[in-house]
Coordinates of C-alpha atoms in Angstrom, one line a residue:
M19 CA 0.0 0.0 0.0
G20 CA 2.8 2.4 0.9
V21 CA 4.6 1.5 -2.3
A22 CA 1.4 2.3 -4.3
I23 CA 1.0 5.6 -2.6
A24 CA 4.7 6.5 -3.3
M25 CA 4.2 5.6 -7.0
L26 CA 1.1 7.7 -7.3
A27 CA 2.9 10.7 -5.6
A28 CA 5.8 10.3 -8.0
I29 CA 3.4 10.3 -11.0
G30 CA 1.7 13.4 -9.7
R31 CA 4.9 15.2 -9.3
G32 CA 5.9 14.2 -12.8
R33 CA 2.6 15.5 -14.2
A34 CA 2.9 18.8 -12.3
A35 CA 6.5 19.3 -13.5
S36 CA 5.5 18.6 -17.1
A37 CA 2.6 21.1 -16.8
L38 CA 4.9 23.9 -15.5
P39 CA 6.6 24.7 -18.8
A40 CA 3.2 24.8 -20.6
A41 CA 1.8 27.2 -18.0
A42 CA 4.9 29.4 -18.1
A43 CA 5.1 29.5 -21.9
P44 CA 3.4 32.7 -23.2
S45 CA 0.3 32.2 -25.4
T46 CA 1.1 35.5 -27.3
W47 CA 4.2 37.6 -28.0
V48 CA 5.2 40.5 -30.2
D49 CA 8.4 41.1 -32.1
L50 CA 10.0 44.5 -31.4
I51 CA 12.5 46.3 -33.6
D52 CA 14.1 49.7 -33.1
I53 CA 14.6 52.2 -35.9
D54 CA 16.8 54.9 -34.4
G55 CA 18.3 56.9 -37.4
S56 CA 17.6 57.7 -41.0
I57 CA 15.3 56.0 -43.3
N58 CA 17.5 54.3 -45.9
P59 CA 17.8 51.1 -47.9
A60 CA 19.3 49.2 -45.0
T61 CA 16.3 50.3 -42.8
A62 CA 13.9 49.2 -45.5
D63 CA 15.5 45.7 -45.8
F64 CA 15.5 45.4 -42.0
I65 CA 11.8 46.1 -41.6
D66 CA 10.9 43.8 -44.6
D67 CA 12.9 41.0 -43.0
A68 CA 11.4 41.7 -39.5
I69 CA 7.8 41.4 -41.0
A70 CA 8.6 38.1 -42.7
K71 CA 10.3 36.6 -39.6
A72 CA 7.6 37.8 -37.2
H73 CA 4.9 36.2 -39.4
A74 CA 6.9 33.0 -39.8
G75 CA 7.6 32.8 -36.1
G76 CA 4.0 33.2 -35.1
A77 CA 4.2 36.6 -33.5
S78 CA 0.8 38.3 -32.8
A79 CA 2.2 41.7 -34.0
L80 CA 5.3 43.6 -35.0
V81 CA 6.1 46.7 -33.0
I82 CA 8.4 49.3 -34.6
R83 CA 9.8 51.7 -32.1
L84 CA 10.6 54.7 -34.2
D85 CA 12.9 57.8 -33.8
T86 CA 14.0 59.2 -37.1
P87 CA 15.0 62.6 -38.6
G88 CA 13.8 61.4 -42.0
G89 CA 15.6 59.9 -44.9
L90 CA 15.0 58.7 -48.5
L91 CA 11.6 58.9 -50.0
S92 CA 12.3 55.9 -52.1
S93 CA 13.1 53.8 -49.0
A94 CA 10.0 55.2 -47.2
K95 CA 7.9 54.0 -50.1
K96 CA 9.4 50.5 -49.9
I97 CA 8.7 50.4 -46.2
V98 CA 5.1 51.6 -46.6
K99 CA 4.5 49.0 -49.3
S100 CA 5.8 46.2 -47.0
M101 CA 3.7 47.5 -44.1
L102 CA 0.4 47.9 -46.1
N103 CA 0.8 44.4 -47.4
A104 CA 2.0 42.8 -44.1
P105 CA 0.4 39.5 -43.1
L106 CA 0.3 40.5 -39.4
P107 CA -0.6 43.7 -37.5
I108 CA 2.1 46.4 -37.5
I109 CA 2.3 48.9 -34.6
V110 CA 4.5 51.9 -34.9
Y111 CA 5.4 53.6 -31.6
V112 CA 7.3 56.9 -31.8
A113 CA 9.4 56.7 -28.6
P114 CA 11.1 57.4 -26.3
Q115 CA 10.3 60.9 -25.0
G116 CA 12.0 63.5 -27.2
A117 CA 11.8 61.2 -30.3
S118 CA 10.3 62.2 -33.6
A119 CA 8.9 60.8 -36.8
T120 CA 10.1 63.6 -39.2
S121 CA 9.8 63.8 -43.0
A122 CA 9.9 60.2 -44.3
G123 CA 9.2 58.9 -40.8
T124 CA 5.7 60.5 -41.1
F125 CA 4.8 58.1 -43.9
V126 CA 6.2 55.1 -42.0
M127 CA 4.1 56.0 -39.0
G128 CA 1.0 56.6 -41.1
A129 CA 1.2 53.2 -42.7
A130 CA 0.9 51.3 -39.3
N131 CA -2.2 49.4 -38.3
V132 CA -1.8 51.1 -34.9
A133 CA 0.0 54.4 -34.8
A134 CA 1.1 55.5 -31.3
M135 CA 3.4 58.2 -29.8
A136 CA 5.0 58.6 -26.4
P137 CA 4.6 61.9 -24.4
G138 CA 7.0 64.6 -25.7
T139 CA 7.3 63.4 -29.2
T140 CA 6.6 65.0 -32.6
V141 CA 5.6 64.0 -36.1
G142 CA 5.4 65.8 -39.5
A143 CA 7.5 68.3 -41.6
A144 CA 7.4 66.2 -44.8
H145 CA 7.7 68.9 -47.4
P146 CA 10.1 68.2 -50.3
I147 CA 13.2 70.4 -50.5
E148 CA 15.7 71.2 -53.3
A149 CA 19.3 70.1 -53.6
N150 CA 20.5 73.3 -52.0
G151 CA 18.4 72.8 -48.9
G152 CA 15.8 75.4 -49.8
E153 CA 12.1 75.0 -50.7
A154 CA 11.5 73.6 -54.1
E155 CA 10.0 75.9 -56.7
G156 CA 8.9 75.7 -60.3
K157 CA 6.9 73.1 -62.3
I158 CA 9.1 70.1 -61.3
A159 CA 8.8 71.1 -57.6
E160 CA 5.1 71.4 -58.0
K161 CA 4.9 67.9 -59.5
M162 CA 7.1 66.5 -56.7
E163 CA 4.9 68.2 -54.0
N164 CA 1.7 67.0 -55.6
Y165 CA 3.0 63.4 -55.8
T166 CA 4.2 63.4 -52.2
A167 CA 1.0 64.9 -50.9
A168 CA -1.1 62.3 -52.8
F169 CA 1.2 59.5 -51.4
A170 CA 0.6 60.8 -47.9
K171 CA -3.2 61.1 -48.4
S172 CA -3.4 57.6 -49.8
I173 CA -1.7 56.1 -46.7
A174 CA -4.0 58.0 -44.4
H175 CA -7.0 56.9 -46.4
Q176 CA -5.9 53.3 -46.3
R177 CA -5.6 53.4 -42.5
G178 CA -8.6 55.6 -41.9
R179 CA -6.7 58.6 -40.5
N180 CA -6.8 62.4 -41.0
E181 CA -6.1 62.8 -44.7
S182 CA -6.2 66.6 -44.5
W183 CA -3.4 66.8 -41.9
Y184 CA -1.2 64.3 -43.7
E185 CA -1.5 66.5 -46.8
D186 CA -0.6 69.6 -44.7
A187 CA 2.5 67.8 -43.4
V188 CA 3.7 67.7 -47.0
R189 CA 2.4 71.0 -48.4
K190 CA 2.9 73.2 -45.3
S191 CA 5.5 71.2 -43.4
S192 CA 3.0 70.9 -40.5
S193 CA 4.5 69.4 -37.4
I194 CA 2.6 68.5 -34.2
G195 CA 3.1 66.9 -30.8
E196 CA 1.4 63.7 -29.5
G197 CA -1.5 65.5 -27.9
E198 CA -2.6 67.4 -31.0
A199 CA -1.9 64.3 -33.1
L200 CA -4.3 62.3 -31.0
K201 CA -6.9 65.0 -31.1
L202 CA -6.7 65.3 -34.9
H203 CA -6.8 61.6 -35.4
V204 CA -3.3 61.5 -36.9
I205 CA -2.5 58.7 -34.5
D206 CA -4.5 56.2 -32.6
L207 CA -3.2 56.5 -29.0
V208 CA -0.6 57.9 -26.7
A209 CA 1.4 55.4 -24.5
N210 CA 3.8 56.1 -21.7
D211 CA 5.9 53.0 -22.4
L212 CA 5.9 49.7 -24.2
H213 CA 3.7 47.9 -21.7
D214 CA 1.2 50.7 -21.8
L215 CA 1.2 50.5 -25.6
L216 CA 0.4 46.8 -25.6
V217 CA -2.4 47.3 -23.0
K218 CA -4.0 50.2 -24.9
S219 CA -3.7 48.3 -28.2
T220 CA -5.7 45.4 -26.7
G221 CA -9.3 45.3 -28.0
R222 CA -8.6 47.2 -31.2
T223 CA -9.6 45.6 -34.5
V224 CA -7.3 45.9 -37.4
T225 CA -7.7 44.9 -41.0
L226 CA -4.8 43.1 -42.9
A227 CA -4.1 43.4 -46.6
D228 CA -6.1 40.3 -47.4
G229 CA -9.2 41.8 -45.7
Q230 CA -8.9 39.6 -42.6
K231 CA -9.9 41.5 -39.4
I232 CA -8.0 40.7 -36.2
R233 CA -8.9 41.8 -32.7
L234 CA -5.7 42.5 -30.8
D235 CA -5.1 40.9 -27.4
L236 CA -1.6 42.0 -26.4
A237 CA -2.0 43.0 -22.8
N238 CA -0.1 40.0 -21.5
A239 CA 2.1 39.5 -24.6
E240 CA 5.8 38.9 -24.3
T241 CA 8.2 41.2 -26.1
R242 CA 11.0 39.7 -28.2
T243 CA 13.5 42.1 -29.6
A244 CA 15.0 41.6 -33.1
R245 CA 18.1 43.3 -34.3
M246 CA 19.8 44.2 -37.6
T247 CA 22.2 41.7 -39.1
L248 CA 25.8 42.7 -39.3
G249 CA 25.5 43.5 -43.0
Q250 CA 22.4 45.6 -42.4
S251 CA 24.0 47.5 -39.6
V252 CA 27.1 48.3 -41.7
L253 CA 24.9 49.6 -44.6
D254 CA 22.8 51.6 -42.1
H255 CA 25.9 53.4 -40.9
L256 CA 27.2 53.9 -44.4
A257 CA 23.9 55.5 -45.4
D258 CA 24.7 58.4 -43.0
P259 CA 25.8 61.4 -45.1
N260 CA 28.3 62.5 -42.4
I261 CA 30.0 59.1 -42.2
M262 CA 30.1 58.9 -46.0
Y263 CA 31.7 62.3 -46.2
L264 CA 34.3 61.5 -43.4
L265 CA 35.2 58.3 -45.3
M266 CA 35.7 60.3 -48.5
I267 CA 37.9 62.9 -46.7
A268 CA 40.0 60.1 -45.0
G269 CA 40.4 58.5 -48.5
V270 CA 41.6 61.8 -50.0
I271 CA 44.0 62.5 -47.2
G272 CA 45.4 59.0 -47.3
L273 CA 46.1 59.2 -51.1
Y274 CA 47.4 62.7 -50.7
F275 CA 50.1 61.6 -48.2
E276 CA 50.9 58.5 -50.3
F277 CA 51.6 60.7 -53.4
S278 CA 53.6 63.2 -51.3
H279 CA 55.6 60.4 -49.6
P280 CA 55.8 57.5 -52.0
G281 CA 56.6 54.1 -50.4
A282 CA 54.8 54.7 -47.1
Y283 CA 52.0 52.3 -48.3
L284 CA 49.9 52.5 -45.1
P285 CA 48.3 55.9 -46.0
G286 CA 47.6 54.7 -49.5
V287 CA 46.0 51.4 -48.5
A288 CA 43.9 53.0 -45.8
G289 CA 42.9 55.8 -48.2
A290 CA 41.9 53.3 -50.9
I291 CA 39.7 51.3 -48.4
C292 CA 38.0 54.5 -47.2
L293 CA 37.3 55.6 -50.7
L294 CA 35.8 52.3 -51.6
L295 CA 33.5 52.4 -48.5
A296 CA 32.5 56.0 -49.5
L297 CA 31.6 54.7 -53.0
T298 CA 29.4 52.1 -51.3
S299 CA 27.7 55.0 -49.5
F300 CA 27.2 56.6 -52.9
Q301 CA 25.0 53.6 -53.9
L302 CA 22.8 54.2 -50.8
L303 CA 22.4 58.0 -51.0
P304 CA 21.1 60.3 -53.7
I305 CA 24.3 61.9 -55.0
N306 CA 24.2 65.2 -57.0
L307 CA 26.5 64.7 -60.0
A308 CA 27.6 68.4 -60.2
G309 CA 28.7 68.2 -56.5
L310 CA 30.6 65.0 -57.0
L311 CA 32.4 66.4 -60.1
L312 CA 33.4 69.6 -58.2
I313 CA 34.8 67.4 -55.4
A314 CA 36.8 65.4 -58.0
L315 CA 38.1 68.6 -59.5
G316 CA 39.1 69.8 -56.1
M317 CA 41.0 66.6 -55.3
A318 CA 42.8 66.8 -58.7
M319 CA 43.9 70.4 -57.9
L320 CA 45.1 69.4 -54.5
L321 CA 47.2 66.6 -55.9
A322 CA 48.6 68.8 -58.6
E323 CA 49.8 71.2 -56.0
L324 CA 52.3 68.5 -55.0
F325 CA 53.9 68.5 -58.5
V326 CA 53.4 72.0 -59.8
T327 CA 54.8 75.1 -58.1
S328 CA 51.8 77.3 -58.2
Y329 CA 52.5 79.1 -54.9
G330 CA 49.1 77.8 -53.5
V331 CA 46.9 78.9 -56.4
L332 CA 46.0 75.3 -57.3
G333 CA 45.6 74.3 -53.7
I334 CA 43.3 77.2 -52.8
G335 CA 41.3 76.6 -56.0
G336 CA 41.0 72.9 -55.0
V337 CA 39.8 73.8 -51.5
I338 CA 37.1 76.1 -53.0
A339 CA 35.9 73.5 -55.5
F340 CA 35.9 70.8 -52.8
V341 CA 33.8 72.9 -50.4
I342 CA 31.3 73.9 -53.0
G343 CA 31.0 70.3 -54.2
S344 CA 30.5 69.2 -50.6
L345 CA 27.6 71.6 -50.1
F346 CA 25.8 70.2 -53.2
L347 CA 26.9 66.5 -52.8
I348 CA 23.6 65.2 -51.4
D349 CA 20.5 65.6 -53.6
T350 CA 18.2 66.8 -51.0
S351 CA 15.2 66.8 -53.4
Q352 CA 15.0 63.1 -52.5
T353 CA 15.9 63.3 -48.8
N354 CA 16.1 65.8 -45.9
L355 CA 19.4 64.5 -44.8
N356 CA 22.6 66.4 -45.6
V357 CA 26.3 66.6 -44.7
N358 CA 26.8 68.6 -41.5
R359 CA 28.0 72.1 -42.3
G360 CA 30.4 72.0 -39.3
I361 CA 32.2 69.0 -40.8
I362 CA 32.5 70.8 -44.2
A363 CA 33.9 73.9 -42.5
G364 CA 36.4 71.8 -40.5
T365 CA 37.6 70.1 -43.7
A366 CA 38.0 73.4 -45.5
V367 CA 40.1 74.8 -42.7
G368 CA 42.2 71.7 -42.6
F369 CA 42.9 71.6 -46.3
S370 CA 43.6 75.3 -46.4
A371 CA 46.1 74.9 -43.6
I372 CA 47.9 72.1 -45.5
V373 CA 48.0 74.2 -48.7
L374 CA 49.3 77.3 -46.9
G375 CA 51.9 75.2 -45.1
I376 CA 53.2 73.7 -48.4
G377 CA 53.2 77.2 -49.9
Y378 CA 55.2 78.6 -47.0
L379 CA 57.8 75.8 -47.2
V380 CA 58.2 76.4 -50.9
L381 CA 58.7 80.1 -50.5
R382 CA 61.2 79.6 -47.6
T383 CA 63.1 77.1 -49.6
R384 CA 63.4 79.4 -52.6
R385 CA 64.4 82.4 -50.5
G386 CA 67.0 80.4 -48.4
H387 CA 70.7 80.0 -49.2
V388 CA 71.7 77.3 -51.6
S389 CA 73.3 74.4 -49.7
T390 CA 74.0 71.9 -52.5
G391 CA 75.9 72.0 -55.8
G392 CA 78.6 74.4 -56.8
E393 CA 76.9 77.4 -55.4
G394 CA 76.5 75.7 -52.1
M395 CA 80.3 75.4 -51.8
I396 CA 80.8 79.2 -51.7
G397 CA 81.7 80.4 -48.1
K398 CA 82.7 77.0 -46.8
V399 CA 86.0 76.6 -45.0
G400 CA 88.4 73.6 -45.7
Q401 CA 91.9 72.5 -44.8
V402 CA 94.7 72.8 -47.3
R403 CA 96.2 69.3 -48.2
E404 CA 98.7 70.5 -50.9
T405 CA 100.4 73.9 -50.9
I406 CA 98.7 76.6 -52.9
A407 CA 100.6 79.4 -54.5
P408 CA 99.9 82.1 -57.0
G409 CA 99.9 80.4 -60.4
T410 CA 100.4 77.0 -58.8
P411 CA 97.2 75.1 -57.9
G412 CA 97.0 72.9 -54.8
Q413 CA 94.4 70.9 -53.0
I414 CA 91.8 71.6 -50.3
F415 CA 89.7 69.2 -48.2
V416 CA 86.1 70.4 -47.7
N417 CA 82.8 68.6 -47.1
G418 CA 84.6 65.2 -47.1
E419 CA 86.0 65.8 -50.6
I420 CA 89.3 67.0 -52.0
W421 CA 89.0 69.9 -54.5
R422 CA 91.6 71.5 -56.9
A423 CA 92.2 75.0 -55.5
V424 CA 93.8 78.2 -56.7
S425 CA 94.6 81.5 -54.9
D426 CA 96.3 84.9 -55.3
E427 CA 98.1 84.2 -52.0
A428 CA 100.3 81.5 -50.8
I429 CA 98.7 79.0 -48.4
S430 CA 100.7 76.3 -46.7
V431 CA 99.6 72.7 -45.9
G432 CA 97.4 72.4 -42.8
A433 CA 96.2 76.0 -43.0
H434 CA 92.5 76.8 -43.4
A435 CA 91.1 78.5 -46.5
R436 CA 87.6 79.8 -47.4
I437 CA 86.1 79.1 -50.8
V438 CA 85.1 82.4 -52.6
A439 CA 84.2 81.0 -56.1
V440 CA 83.7 77.8 -58.0
H441 CA 84.7 77.2 -61.6
G442 CA 83.7 73.8 -62.7
L443 CA 85.8 71.4 -60.6
E444 CA 88.2 74.0 -59.4
V445 CA 87.6 76.4 -56.5
V446 CA 89.1 79.8 -55.7
V447 CA 90.1 80.2 -52.1
R448 CA 91.7 82.8 -49.8
P449 CA 93.4 82.3 -46.5
E450 CA 91.0 82.0 -43.5
V451 CA 92.1 84.1 -40.6
T452 CA 91.7 82.1 -37.4
S453 CA 92.0 83.4 -33.9
A454 CA 95.4 81.7 -33.5
T455 CA 96.6 83.4 -36.7
S456 CA 95.3 86.8 -35.5
M457 CA 97.1 86.5 -32.2
A458 CA 100.4 85.6 -33.9
S459 CA 100.0 88.6 -36.2
E460 CA 99.5 90.9 -33.2
R461 CA 102.6 89.6 -31.4
N462 CA 104.7 90.2 -34.5

């Protein structure tokens, strides 16, 4: 009897132990990704992959925590397309406090099934701009603005949000905080944190691309964070205009030092790698051809300064071309991102200092005394190795060499003489009056 009771107890403990994992396992979970930076091709690929993996893994929803200054319209369009056709609910949460969904980020937020913002966040300012950073004008600008406004309105219509405000965000660069956004039905809710977001999303019904309606039940959902792959992370950083520009500058400086000091190898190798990475960035960012050509012209002038004595004219011209090209390098008609003006100014000052330094060294060298060749021998003092007399040449040792020497005065072996002229391989000398010789003359 006791054995039977012990067996039953053991079986009971086994069943309880096997039931624990099932009870502990969450019935629902959401995948979470962070977009903290510009909207670019790497970001678009990351979101597309996250949607596919979340659906394949059985996640109840994908939460995109967003904080972006904007980015490429082409990448935003790809992201919006992926979100509107997603097989699971997409929640975009502009967070943490102080974050924003600016420019291209406005379209990404608008395409979500549930759009939410944290306190102290903003959204909007999606007006197209020209390559020089100013507001677009003319017929082409009008077409661009009309297209972007229609794109924003269609997203808002698809998600049942305020179409008028989304149009104003494009045409008038309208930007609002979370409170006004909720009041104008630009977003669906305001959440203090991620848990609050999931709780407030619970009970909402969303419609997927295939027409299926899903009632969200995320109050007790677990959060699983997904991150960019190494390749996506590298491309994401290379899509930053400032990093692209710094890589290009590093490449130029590396090649500059390699050409000025041939055989160093390390500057040339490092410069070539940096330039190749910068070229990779060119594939990710909209590049203005005129700006790129001006930068190439500036680089050519700076390199030519090493081989042509222009007293800084080529160098200064190269710096001017480089700076103007830098200002127009990014085609901002397709993105609100640009190279930081402080970096451009620092580069201009650095290159100018290099050019002025080279010019100063050249001028100092040209104005200095000649120290080599025949002219460089004049004024040097040597020791007589073979007696020199008027009409009879002798020999003098100077600079580690023995020269044929002539003089109007007799100079004995061991005395010192100063070179006053050079005629081919023969030098004209005169006796050098040393302190010892002067004292002897005074005693006599």
